[in-house]
Amino acid sequence: MEFIKGASVAAAISREISETIEKTGMRPPHLAIIRVGERPDDLSYERGAIKRMEKVGIRHTVSVMEEQVSQEAFLETFDRINGDPDVDGILLLRPLPPQLDGAMIERRIDPQKDMDGISPVNMAHVYAGLPGGYAPCTAEAVMKMLHYSGVEISGKRAVVVGRSLVIGKPLAMLLMKENATVTVCHTKTKQLEEVCQNAEILIAAAGQPKMIDRKYVGQGAVVIDVGIHVMEDGNLCGDVDLESISSAASLATPVPGGVGAVTTSVLAEHVLLAARKKQGI
């Protein structure tokens, strides 16, 4: 089994972004990050995003609100950023606390600034297979890794374990757009192991540590692990038991160092695209 390392994919995307900004002489793009509270996973993603933006020459600002912020106070800050002509893209870290109307906020975000594909407009573009929208960064990062590794997608049997709006469902649409035959599985799927064994491309986005082991993986399958979990000993792992599948999988992504490393590069790519549209470049 060989690994698809996220660092190589991220470096290739980042290099292209930096070169584009330099060659075009465009105004440096601007990403606004909005965070509510101090959730550890939000802070981790924010740090990774900031590091990536700084590396490729994208400006960033971070707006932080208290966990108990009211809907009115949140919208005051959000609307100001959403309407700021200097802001090219917005990353709203989620999930939001329960007192905020997440669905309304998703409808409110300017689709042209919606860098993580949360608005109904961008979701419609992804589901209809239309150009011009922004897919969720993690789902698109999976596709980038497959492309970079030279994995043939057209005509392949792909299984996605997970049906969230953030990863599972949009990823299924992106795979189908490239002519894969896609099965989406979840906790209610009968004979889940058998379904997964039939996959030539297996995407694990179930949210269960080391759930996908040898019983789920057919010989020669490409396995992409989207999950990330902190174990009791402090180490990180994904949804896949890498040691268990090593005798079956042909390619697999490690955790850490896999899909997560590419997600912030896709985010930067989205910000660049939004800025180029605005500047007519």
PDB file of C-alpha atoms in Angstrom:
ATOM      1  CA  MET A   1       0.000   0.000   0.000  1.00  0.00           C
ATOM      2  CA  GLU A   2       1.258   3.445  -0.931  1.00  0.00           C
ATOM      3  CA  PHE A   3       0.261   6.722   0.701  1.00  0.00           C
ATOM      4  CA  ILE A   4      -1.215   9.796  -0.948  1.00  0.00           C
ATOM      5  CA  LYS A   5       0.475  12.541   1.062  1.00  0.00           C
ATOM      6  CA  GLY A   6      -1.476  15.764   1.411  1.00  0.00           C
ATOM      7  CA  ALA A   7       1.637  17.924   1.678  1.00  0.00           C
ATOM      8  CA  SER A   8       2.630  17.323  -1.943  1.00  0.00           C
ATOM      9  CA  VAL A   9      -0.852  18.130  -3.234  1.00  0.00           C
ATOM     10  CA  ALA A  10      -1.131  21.226  -1.044  1.00  0.00           C
ATOM     11  CA  ALA A  11       2.292  22.456  -2.166  1.00  0.00           C
ATOM     12  CA  ALA A  12       1.354  22.134  -5.835  1.00  0.00           C
ATOM     13  CA  ILE A  13      -1.896  24.102  -5.340  1.00  0.00           C
ATOM     14  CA  SER A  14      -0.170  26.739  -3.210  1.00  0.00           C
ATOM     15  CA  ARG A  15       2.597  27.226  -5.739  1.00  0.00           C
ATOM     16  CA  GLU A  16       0.071  27.840  -8.494  1.00  0.00           C
ATOM     17  CA  ILE A  17      -1.822  30.377  -6.359  1.00  0.00           C
ATOM     18  CA  SER A  18       1.334  32.327  -5.472  1.00  0.00           C
ATOM     19  CA  GLU A  19       2.453  32.389  -9.106  1.00  0.00           C
ATOM     20  CA  THR A  20      -0.955  33.617 -10.277  1.00  0.00           C
ATOM     21  CA  ILE A  21      -1.020  36.489  -7.783  1.00  0.00           C
ATOM     22  CA  GLU A  22       2.513  37.495  -8.771  1.00  0.00           C
ATOM     23  CA  LYS A  23       2.040  37.190 -12.548  1.00  0.00           C
ATOM     24  CA  THR A  24      -1.254  39.069 -12.716  1.00  0.00           C
ATOM     25  CA  GLY A  25      -0.156  41.861 -10.393  1.00  0.00           C
ATOM     26  CA  MET A  26      -3.633  41.714  -8.869  1.00  0.00           C
ATOM     27  CA  ARG A  27      -4.621  43.233  -5.568  1.00  0.00           C
ATOM     28  CA  PRO A  28      -3.889  40.578  -2.923  1.00  0.00           C
ATOM     29  CA  PRO A  29      -7.123  38.663  -2.182  1.00  0.00           C
ATOM     30  CA  HIS A  30      -8.726  39.082   1.241  1.00  0.00           C
ATOM     31  CA  LEU A  31     -10.266  36.282   3.309  1.00  0.00           C
ATOM     32  CA  ALA A  32     -12.418  37.133   6.338  1.00  0.00           C
ATOM     33  CA  ILE A  33     -12.642  34.367   8.944  1.00  0.00           C
ATOM     34  CA  ILE A  34     -15.614  34.489  11.329  1.00  0.00           C
ATOM     35  CA  ARG A  35     -15.474  32.419  14.498  1.00  0.00           C
ATOM     36  CA  VAL A  36     -17.923  32.120  17.401  1.00  0.00           C
ATOM     37  CA  GLY A  37     -16.430  30.796  20.636  1.00  0.00           C
ATOM     38  CA  GLU A  38     -13.226  28.851  21.248  1.00  0.00           C
ATOM     39  CA  ARG A  39     -13.916  25.310  20.035  1.00  0.00           C
ATOM     40  CA  PRO A  40     -10.578  23.453  19.691  1.00  0.00           C
ATOM     41  CA  ASP A  41     -11.329  22.142  16.187  1.00  0.00           C
ATOM     42  CA  ASP A  42     -12.301  25.649  15.031  1.00  0.00           C
ATOM     43  CA  LEU A  43      -9.073  27.056  16.441  1.00  0.00           C
ATOM     44  CA  SER A  44      -7.064  24.310  14.766  1.00  0.00           C
ATOM     45  CA  TYR A  45      -8.643  24.916  11.369  1.00  0.00           C
ATOM     46  CA  GLU A  46      -8.283  28.677  11.780  1.00  0.00           C
ATOM     47  CA  ARG A  47      -4.556  28.341  12.499  1.00  0.00           C
ATOM     48  CA  GLY A  48      -4.108  26.105   9.457  1.00  0.00           C
ATOM     49  CA  ALA A  49      -6.058  28.504   7.242  1.00  0.00           C
ATOM     50  CA  ILE A  50      -4.088  31.535   8.397  1.00  0.00           C
ATOM     51  CA  LYS A  51      -0.795  29.749   7.837  1.00  0.00           C
ATOM     52  CA  ARG A  52      -1.852  28.786   4.307  1.00  0.00           C
ATOM     53  CA  MET A  53      -3.074  32.300   3.423  1.00  0.00           C
ATOM     54  CA  GLU A  54       0.162  33.851   4.617  1.00  0.00           C
ATOM     55  CA  LYS A  55       2.175  31.345   2.610  1.00  0.00           C
ATOM     56  CA  VAL A  56       0.460  32.132  -0.691  1.00  0.00           C
ATOM     57  CA  GLY A  57       0.070  35.894  -0.304  1.00  0.00           C
ATOM     58  CA  ILE A  58      -3.598  36.174   0.659  1.00  0.00           C
ATOM     59  CA  ARG A  59      -4.601  38.746   3.264  1.00  0.00           C
ATOM     60  CA  HIS A  60      -6.752  37.614   6.165  1.00  0.00           C
ATOM     61  CA  THR A  61      -8.749  39.086   9.004  1.00  0.00           C
ATOM     62  CA  VAL A  62     -10.350  37.204  11.891  1.00  0.00           C
ATOM     63  CA  SER A  63     -13.532  38.297  13.649  1.00  0.00           C
ATOM     64  CA  VAL A  64     -14.236  36.480  16.925  1.00  0.00           C
ATOM     65  CA  MET A  65     -17.507  36.608  18.862  1.00  0.00           C
ATOM     66  CA  GLU A  66     -18.390  35.183  22.258  1.00  0.00           C
ATOM     67  CA  GLU A  67     -20.041  31.772  22.447  1.00  0.00           C
ATOM     68  CA  GLN A  68     -23.232  33.339  23.833  1.00  0.00           C
ATOM     69  CA  VAL A  69     -23.475  36.081  21.190  1.00  0.00           C
ATOM     70  CA  SER A  70     -27.040  37.013  20.319  1.00  0.00           C
ATOM     71  CA  GLN A  71     -28.482  36.660  16.841  1.00  0.00           C
ATOM     72  CA  GLU A  72     -28.739  40.443  16.554  1.00  0.00           C
ATOM     73  CA  ALA A  73     -25.134  41.054  17.585  1.00  0.00           C
ATOM     74  CA  PHE A  74     -23.869  38.277  15.342  1.00  0.00           C
ATOM     75  CA  LEU A  75     -25.725  39.629  12.319  1.00  0.00           C
ATOM     76  CA  GLU A  76     -24.410  43.127  12.932  1.00  0.00           C
ATOM     77  CA  THR A  77     -20.828  41.856  12.537  1.00  0.00           C
ATOM     78  CA  PHE A  78     -21.665  39.313   9.848  1.00  0.00           C
ATOM     79  CA  ASP A  79     -23.562  41.778   7.652  1.00  0.00           C
ATOM     80  CA  ARG A  80     -20.749  44.307   7.880  1.00  0.00           C
ATOM     81  CA  ILE A  81     -18.233  41.724   6.640  1.00  0.00           C
ATOM     82  CA  ASN A  82     -20.655  40.270   4.087  1.00  0.00           C
ATOM     83  CA  GLY A  83     -21.156  43.732   2.565  1.00  0.00           C
ATOM     84  CA  ASP A  84     -17.533  44.901   2.730  1.00  0.00           C
ATOM     85  CA  PRO A  85     -16.268  45.378  -0.856  1.00  0.00           C
ATOM     86  CA  ASP A  86     -12.684  44.781   0.322  1.00  0.00           C
ATOM     87  CA  VAL A  87     -13.555  41.224   1.434  1.00  0.00           C
ATOM     88  CA  ASP A  88     -13.293  38.662  -1.372  1.00  0.00           C
ATOM     89  CA  GLY A  89     -14.179  35.555   0.610  1.00  0.00           C
ATOM     90  CA  ILE A  90     -15.717  34.531   3.929  1.00  0.00           C
ATOM     91  CA  LEU A  91     -14.969  31.421   5.978  1.00  0.00           C
ATOM     92  CA  LEU A  92     -17.643  30.929   8.628  1.00  0.00           C
ATOM     93  CA  LEU A  93     -16.453  28.325  11.114  1.00  0.00           C
ATOM     94  CA  ARG A  94     -19.196  25.901  12.045  1.00  0.00           C
ATOM     95  CA  PRO A  95     -21.175  24.472  13.740  1.00  0.00           C
ATOM     96  CA  LEU A  96     -22.651  27.625  15.216  1.00  0.00           C
ATOM     97  CA  PRO A  97     -24.080  27.648  18.758  1.00  0.00           C
ATOM     98  CA  PRO A  98     -27.797  26.795  19.075  1.00  0.00           C
ATOM     99  CA  GLN A  99     -29.046  30.333  19.726  1.00  0.00           C
ATOM    100  CA  LEU A 100     -27.990  31.345  16.193  1.00  0.00           C
ATOM    101  CA  ASP A 101     -30.189  30.546  13.184  1.00  0.00           C
ATOM    102  CA  GLY A 102     -27.636  28.699  11.057  1.00  0.00           C
ATOM    103  CA  ALA A 103     -30.005  28.077   8.143  1.00  0.00           C
ATOM    104  CA  MET A 104     -30.866  31.763   7.889  1.00  0.00           C
ATOM    105  CA  ILE A 105     -27.187  32.723   7.991  1.00  0.00           C
ATOM    106  CA  GLU A 106     -26.409  30.230   5.225  1.00  0.00           C
ATOM    107  CA  ARG A 107     -29.072  31.879   3.079  1.00  0.00           C
ATOM    108  CA  ARG A 108     -27.742  35.335   3.974  1.00  0.00           C
ATOM    109  CA  ILE A 109     -24.106  34.875   2.957  1.00  0.00           C
ATOM    110  CA  ASP A 110     -23.139  36.367  -0.409  1.00  0.00           C
ATOM    111  CA  PRO A 111     -22.672  33.293  -2.670  1.00  0.00           C
ATOM    112  CA  GLN A 112     -19.711  35.010  -4.347  1.00  0.00           C
ATOM    113  CA  LYS A 113     -17.975  35.250  -0.948  1.00  0.00           C
ATOM    114  CA  ASP A 114     -19.082  31.838   0.320  1.00  0.00           C
ATOM    115  CA  MET A 115     -15.756  30.006   0.214  1.00  0.00           C
ATOM    116  CA  ASP A 116     -16.929  26.760   1.844  1.00  0.00           C
ATOM    117  CA  GLY A 117     -20.065  26.122  -0.187  1.00  0.00           C
ATOM    118  CA  ILE A 118     -22.660  26.630   2.559  1.00  0.00           C
ATOM    119  CA  SER A 119     -25.129  28.866   0.695  1.00  0.00           C
ATOM    120  CA  PRO A 120     -28.123  27.306  -1.107  1.00  0.00           C
ATOM    121  CA  VAL A 121     -26.891  28.899  -4.337  1.00  0.00           C
ATOM    122  CA  ASN A 122     -23.508  27.196  -4.187  1.00  0.00           C
ATOM    123  CA  MET A 123     -25.038  23.911  -3.079  1.00  0.00           C
ATOM    124  CA  ALA A 124     -27.377  24.079  -6.075  1.00  0.00           C
ATOM    125  CA  HIS A 125     -24.409  24.573  -8.411  1.00  0.00           C
ATOM    126  CA  VAL A 126     -22.687  21.497  -6.952  1.00  0.00           C
ATOM    127  CA  TYR A 127     -25.810  19.321  -7.060  1.00  0.00           C
ATOM    128  CA  ALA A 128     -26.701  20.404 -10.592  1.00  0.00           C
ATOM    129  CA  GLY A 129     -23.116  19.952 -11.783  1.00  0.00           C
ATOM    130  CA  LEU A 130     -22.954  23.579 -12.909  1.00  0.00           C
ATOM    131  CA  PRO A 131     -19.783  25.692 -13.075  1.00  0.00           C
ATOM    132  CA  GLY A 132     -19.339  28.934 -11.172  1.00  0.00           C
ATOM    133  CA  GLY A 133     -20.125  27.830  -7.606  1.00  0.00           C
ATOM    134  CA  TYR A 134     -17.921  26.829  -4.693  1.00  0.00           C
ATOM    135  CA  ALA A 135     -18.025  23.277  -3.351  1.00  0.00           C
ATOM    136  CA  PRO A 136     -17.232  22.579   0.320  1.00  0.00           C
ATOM    137  CA  CYS A 137     -13.446  22.707   0.661  1.00  0.00           C
ATOM    138  CA  THR A 138     -13.020  19.241   2.185  1.00  0.00           C
ATOM    139  CA  ALA A 139     -15.096  17.538  -0.512  1.00  0.00           C
ATOM    140  CA  GLU A 140     -13.108  19.296  -3.230  1.00  0.00           C
ATOM    141  CA  ALA A 141      -9.844  18.425  -1.447  1.00  0.00           C
ATOM    142  CA  VAL A 142     -10.688  14.726  -1.839  1.00  0.00           C
ATOM    143  CA  MET A 143     -11.085  15.229  -5.589  1.00  0.00           C
ATOM    144  CA  LYS A 144      -7.778  17.112  -5.762  1.00  0.00           C
ATOM    145  CA  MET A 145      -5.997  14.190  -4.099  1.00  0.00           C
ATOM    146  CA  LEU A 146      -7.481  11.686  -6.515  1.00  0.00           C
ATOM    147  CA  HIS A 147      -6.517  13.854  -9.498  1.00  0.00           C
ATOM    148  CA  TYR A 148      -3.005  14.508  -8.224  1.00  0.00           C
ATOM    149  CA  SER A 149      -2.428  10.792  -7.676  1.00  0.00           C
ATOM    150  CA  GLY A 150      -3.572   9.928 -11.174  1.00  0.00           C
ATOM    151  CA  VAL A 151      -6.530   7.860  -9.982  1.00  0.00           C
ATOM    152  CA  GLU A 152      -8.973   7.212 -12.825  1.00  0.00           C
ATOM    153  CA  ILE A 153     -12.452   8.226 -11.673  1.00  0.00           C
ATOM    154  CA  SER A 154     -14.611   7.792 -14.771  1.00  0.00           C
ATOM    155  CA  GLY A 155     -16.456   4.470 -14.760  1.00  0.00           C
ATOM    156  CA  LYS A 156     -15.169   3.457 -11.317  1.00  0.00           C
ATOM    157  CA  ARG A 157     -17.334   2.156  -8.471  1.00  0.00           C
ATOM    158  CA  ALA A 158     -17.068   4.726  -5.673  1.00  0.00           C
ATOM    159  CA  VAL A 159     -18.526   4.329  -2.197  1.00  0.00           C
ATOM    160  CA  VAL A 160     -18.882   7.275   0.189  1.00  0.00           C
ATOM    161  CA  VAL A 161     -19.449   6.334   3.834  1.00  0.00           C
ATOM    162  CA  GLY A 162     -21.201   9.389   5.249  1.00  0.00           C
ATOM    163  CA  ARG A 163     -24.044  11.589   4.031  1.00  0.00           C
ATOM    164  CA  SER A 164     -23.417  15.012   5.538  1.00  0.00           C
ATOM    165  CA  LEU A 165     -24.008  18.214   3.584  1.00  0.00           C
ATOM    166  CA  VAL A 166     -20.408  19.189   4.304  1.00  0.00           C
ATOM    167  CA  ILE A 167     -18.669  16.130   2.845  1.00  0.00           C
ATOM    168  CA  GLY A 168     -20.702  13.042   1.924  1.00  0.00           C
ATOM    169  CA  LYS A 169     -23.445  14.454  -0.290  1.00  0.00           C
ATOM    170  CA  PRO A 170     -21.410  17.093  -2.179  1.00  0.00           C
ATOM    171  CA  LEU A 171     -18.557  14.637  -2.664  1.00  0.00           C
ATOM    172  CA  ALA A 172     -20.955  12.141  -4.209  1.00  0.00           C
ATOM    173  CA  MET A 173     -22.050  14.852  -6.650  1.00  0.00           C
ATOM    174  CA  LEU A 174     -18.457  15.736  -7.548  1.00  0.00           C
ATOM    175  CA  LEU A 175     -17.653  12.074  -8.179  1.00  0.00           C
ATOM    176  CA  MET A 176     -20.735  11.609 -10.346  1.00  0.00           C
ATOM    177  CA  LYS A 177     -19.832  14.730 -12.323  1.00  0.00           C
ATOM    178  CA  GLU A 178     -16.663  12.845 -13.315  1.00  0.00           C
ATOM    179  CA  ASN A 179     -18.672   9.774 -14.286  1.00  0.00           C
ATOM    180  CA  ALA A 180     -18.072   7.560 -11.265  1.00  0.00           C
ATOM    181  CA  THR A 181     -20.836   5.165 -10.222  1.00  0.00           C
ATOM    182  CA  VAL A 182     -21.485   6.297  -6.661  1.00  0.00           C
ATOM    183  CA  THR A 183     -23.081   4.637  -3.643  1.00  0.00           C
ATOM    184  CA  VAL A 184     -23.642   6.728  -0.510  1.00  0.00           C
ATOM    185  CA  CYS A 185     -23.723   4.717   2.725  1.00  0.00           C
ATOM    186  CA  HIS A 186     -24.649   5.595   6.300  1.00  0.00           C
ATOM    187  CA  THR A 187     -25.511   4.017   9.655  1.00  0.00           C
ATOM    188  CA  LYS A 188     -28.726   2.500   8.285  1.00  0.00           C
ATOM    189  CA  THR A 189     -27.075   0.848   5.280  1.00  0.00           C
ATOM    190  CA  LYS A 190     -27.575  -2.918   5.336  1.00  0.00           C
ATOM    191  CA  GLN A 191     -24.572  -5.163   4.650  1.00  0.00           C
ATOM    192  CA  LEU A 192     -22.295  -2.129   4.805  1.00  0.00           C
ATOM    193  CA  GLU A 193     -19.108  -4.191   4.744  1.00  0.00           C
ATOM    194  CA  GLU A 194     -20.157  -5.941   1.552  1.00  0.00           C
ATOM    195  CA  VAL A 195     -21.087  -2.660  -0.150  1.00  0.00           C
ATOM    196  CA  CYS A 196     -17.729  -1.127   0.762  1.00  0.00           C
ATOM    197  CA  GLN A 197     -15.783  -4.212  -0.380  1.00  0.00           C
ATOM    198  CA  ASN A 198     -17.171  -3.644  -3.854  1.00  0.00           C
ATOM    199  CA  ALA A 199     -15.698  -0.136  -4.055  1.00  0.00           C
ATOM    200  CA  GLU A 200     -12.757   0.688  -6.268  1.00  0.00           C
ATOM    201  CA  ILE A 201     -12.650   4.118  -4.601  1.00  0.00           C
ATOM    202  CA  LEU A 202     -13.708   4.162  -0.938  1.00  0.00           C
ATOM    203  CA  ILE A 203     -14.217   7.474   0.887  1.00  0.00           C
ATOM    204  CA  ALA A 204     -14.480   7.264   4.673  1.00  0.00           C
ATOM    205  CA  ALA A 205     -16.397  10.209   6.150  1.00  0.00           C
ATOM    206  CA  ALA A 206     -18.358   8.393   8.843  1.00  0.00           C
ATOM    207  CA  GLY A 207     -17.052  10.224  11.906  1.00  0.00           C
ATOM    208  CA  GLN A 208     -16.120   6.972  13.692  1.00  0.00           C
ATOM    209  CA  PRO A 209     -12.478   6.363  14.704  1.00  0.00           C
ATOM    210  CA  LYS A 210     -10.873   3.450  12.819  1.00  0.00           C
ATOM    211  CA  MET A 211     -14.275   2.147  11.722  1.00  0.00           C
ATOM    212  CA  ILE A 212     -13.065   1.123   8.253  1.00  0.00           C
ATOM    213  CA  ASP A 213     -10.845  -1.938   8.623  1.00  0.00           C
ATOM    214  CA  ARG A 214      -9.862  -4.856   6.390  1.00  0.00           C
ATOM    215  CA  LYS A 215     -13.436  -6.209   6.322  1.00  0.00           C
ATOM    216  CA  TYR A 216     -14.580  -3.122   4.407  1.00  0.00           C
ATOM    217  CA  VAL A 217     -11.796  -2.858   1.818  1.00  0.00           C
ATOM    218  CA  GLY A 218     -11.604  -4.792  -1.446  1.00  0.00           C
ATOM    219  CA  GLN A 219      -8.276  -5.800  -2.953  1.00  0.00           C
ATOM    220  CA  GLY A 220      -6.612  -2.911  -4.778  1.00  0.00           C
ATOM    221  CA  ALA A 221      -9.054  -0.233  -3.603  1.00  0.00           C
ATOM    222  CA  VAL A 222      -8.103   3.430  -3.246  1.00  0.00           C
ATOM    223  CA  VAL A 223      -9.069   4.559   0.261  1.00  0.00           C
ATOM    224  CA  ILE A 224      -9.479   8.240   1.167  1.00  0.00           C
ATOM    225  CA  ASP A 225      -9.866   8.992   4.881  1.00  0.00           C
ATOM    226  CA  VAL A 226     -11.662  12.254   5.668  1.00  0.00           C
ATOM    227  CA  GLY A 227     -12.059  11.649   9.409  1.00  0.00           C
ATOM    228  CA  ILE A 228      -9.865  13.053  12.156  1.00  0.00           C
ATOM    229  CA  HIS A 229     -10.128  12.152  15.837  1.00  0.00           C
ATOM    230  CA  VAL A 230      -8.081  12.760  18.979  1.00  0.00           C
ATOM    231  CA  MET A 231      -7.514   9.500  20.839  1.00  0.00           C
ATOM    232  CA  GLU A 232      -7.172   9.105  24.608  1.00  0.00           C
ATOM    233  CA  ASP A 233      -3.393   9.042  24.309  1.00  0.00           C
ATOM    234  CA  GLY A 234      -3.479  12.373  22.455  1.00  0.00           C
ATOM    235  CA  ASN A 235      -2.607  10.898  19.066  1.00  0.00           C
ATOM    236  CA  LEU A 236      -4.666  11.572  15.954  1.00  0.00           C
ATOM    237  CA  CYS A 237      -6.389   8.959  13.845  1.00  0.00           C
ATOM    238  CA  GLY A 238      -8.958   8.867  11.064  1.00  0.00           C
ATOM    239  CA  ASP A 239     -12.003   6.791  10.207  1.00  0.00           C
ATOM    240  CA  VAL A 240      -9.705   4.161   8.684  1.00  0.00           C
ATOM    241  CA  ASP A 241      -7.579   1.570  10.474  1.00  0.00           C
ATOM    242  CA  LEU A 242      -4.544   1.939   8.211  1.00  0.00           C
ATOM    243  CA  GLU A 243      -2.641  -1.002   9.657  1.00  0.00           C
ATOM    244  CA  SER A 244      -5.602  -3.302   9.100  1.00  0.00           C
ATOM    245  CA  ILE A 245      -6.171  -2.307   5.450  1.00  0.00           C
ATOM    246  CA  SER A 246      -2.508  -2.256   4.394  1.00  0.00           C
ATOM    247  CA  SER A 247      -2.692  -5.701   2.791  1.00  0.00           C
ATOM    248  CA  ALA A 248      -5.704  -4.780   0.649  1.00  0.00           C
ATOM    249  CA  ALA A 249      -5.609  -1.110  -0.351  1.00  0.00           C
ATOM    250  CA  SER A 250      -3.427   0.043  -3.243  1.00  0.00           C
ATOM    251  CA  LEU A 251      -3.451   3.712  -2.200  1.00  0.00           C
ATOM    252  CA  ALA A 252      -4.575   5.386   1.022  1.00  0.00           C
ATOM    253  CA  THR A 253      -4.380   8.751   2.759  1.00  0.00           C
ATOM    254  CA  PRO A 254      -2.783   9.011   6.199  1.00  0.00           C
ATOM    255  CA  VAL A 255      -4.211  10.892   9.195  1.00  0.00           C
ATOM    256  CA  PRO A 256      -2.712  13.324   9.973  1.00  0.00           C
ATOM    257  CA  GLY A 257      -1.033  14.460   6.762  1.00  0.00           C
ATOM    258  CA  GLY A 258      -3.770  13.544   4.310  1.00  0.00           C
ATOM    259  CA  VAL A 259      -6.944  15.342   3.230  1.00  0.00           C
ATOM    260  CA  GLY A 260      -6.732  17.944   5.997  1.00  0.00           C
ATOM    261  CA  ALA A 261      -3.491  19.311   4.576  1.00  0.00           C
ATOM    262  CA  VAL A 262      -5.193  19.966   1.229  1.00  0.00           C
ATOM    263  CA  THR A 263      -8.402  21.559   2.520  1.00  0.00           C
ATOM    264  CA  THR A 264      -6.842  24.934   3.372  1.00  0.00           C
ATOM    265  CA  SER A 265      -5.154  25.037  -0.038  1.00  0.00           C
ATOM    266  CA  VAL A 266      -8.541  24.551  -1.699  1.00  0.00           C
ATOM    267  CA  LEU A 267      -9.868  27.364   0.507  1.00  0.00           C
ATOM    268  CA  ALA A 268      -7.052  29.620  -0.729  1.00  0.00           C
ATOM    269  CA  GLU A 269      -7.829  28.620  -4.311  1.00  0.00           C
ATOM    270  CA  HIS A 270     -11.455  29.647  -3.807  1.00  0.00           C
ATOM    271  CA  VAL A 271     -10.428  33.032  -2.399  1.00  0.00           C
ATOM    272  CA  LEU A 272      -8.150  33.631  -5.385  1.00  0.00           C
ATOM    273  CA  LEU A 273     -10.944  32.738  -7.800  1.00  0.00           C
ATOM    274  CA  ALA A 274     -13.387  35.071  -6.034  1.00  0.00           C
ATOM    275  CA  ALA A 275     -10.857  37.915  -6.137  1.00  0.00           C
ATOM    276  CA  ARG A 276     -10.128  37.349  -9.830  1.00  0.00           C
ATOM    277  CA  LYS A 277     -13.837  37.452 -10.647  1.00  0.00           C
ATOM    278  CA  LYS A 278     -14.227  40.708  -8.737  1.00  0.00           C
ATOM    279  CA  GLN A 279     -11.162  42.292 -10.330  1.00  0.00           C
ATOM    280  CA  GLY A 280     -11.963  40.987 -13.801  1.00  0.00           C
ATOM    281  CA  ILE A 281      -8.666  39.116 -14.107  1.00  0.00           C
TER     282      ILE A 281
END
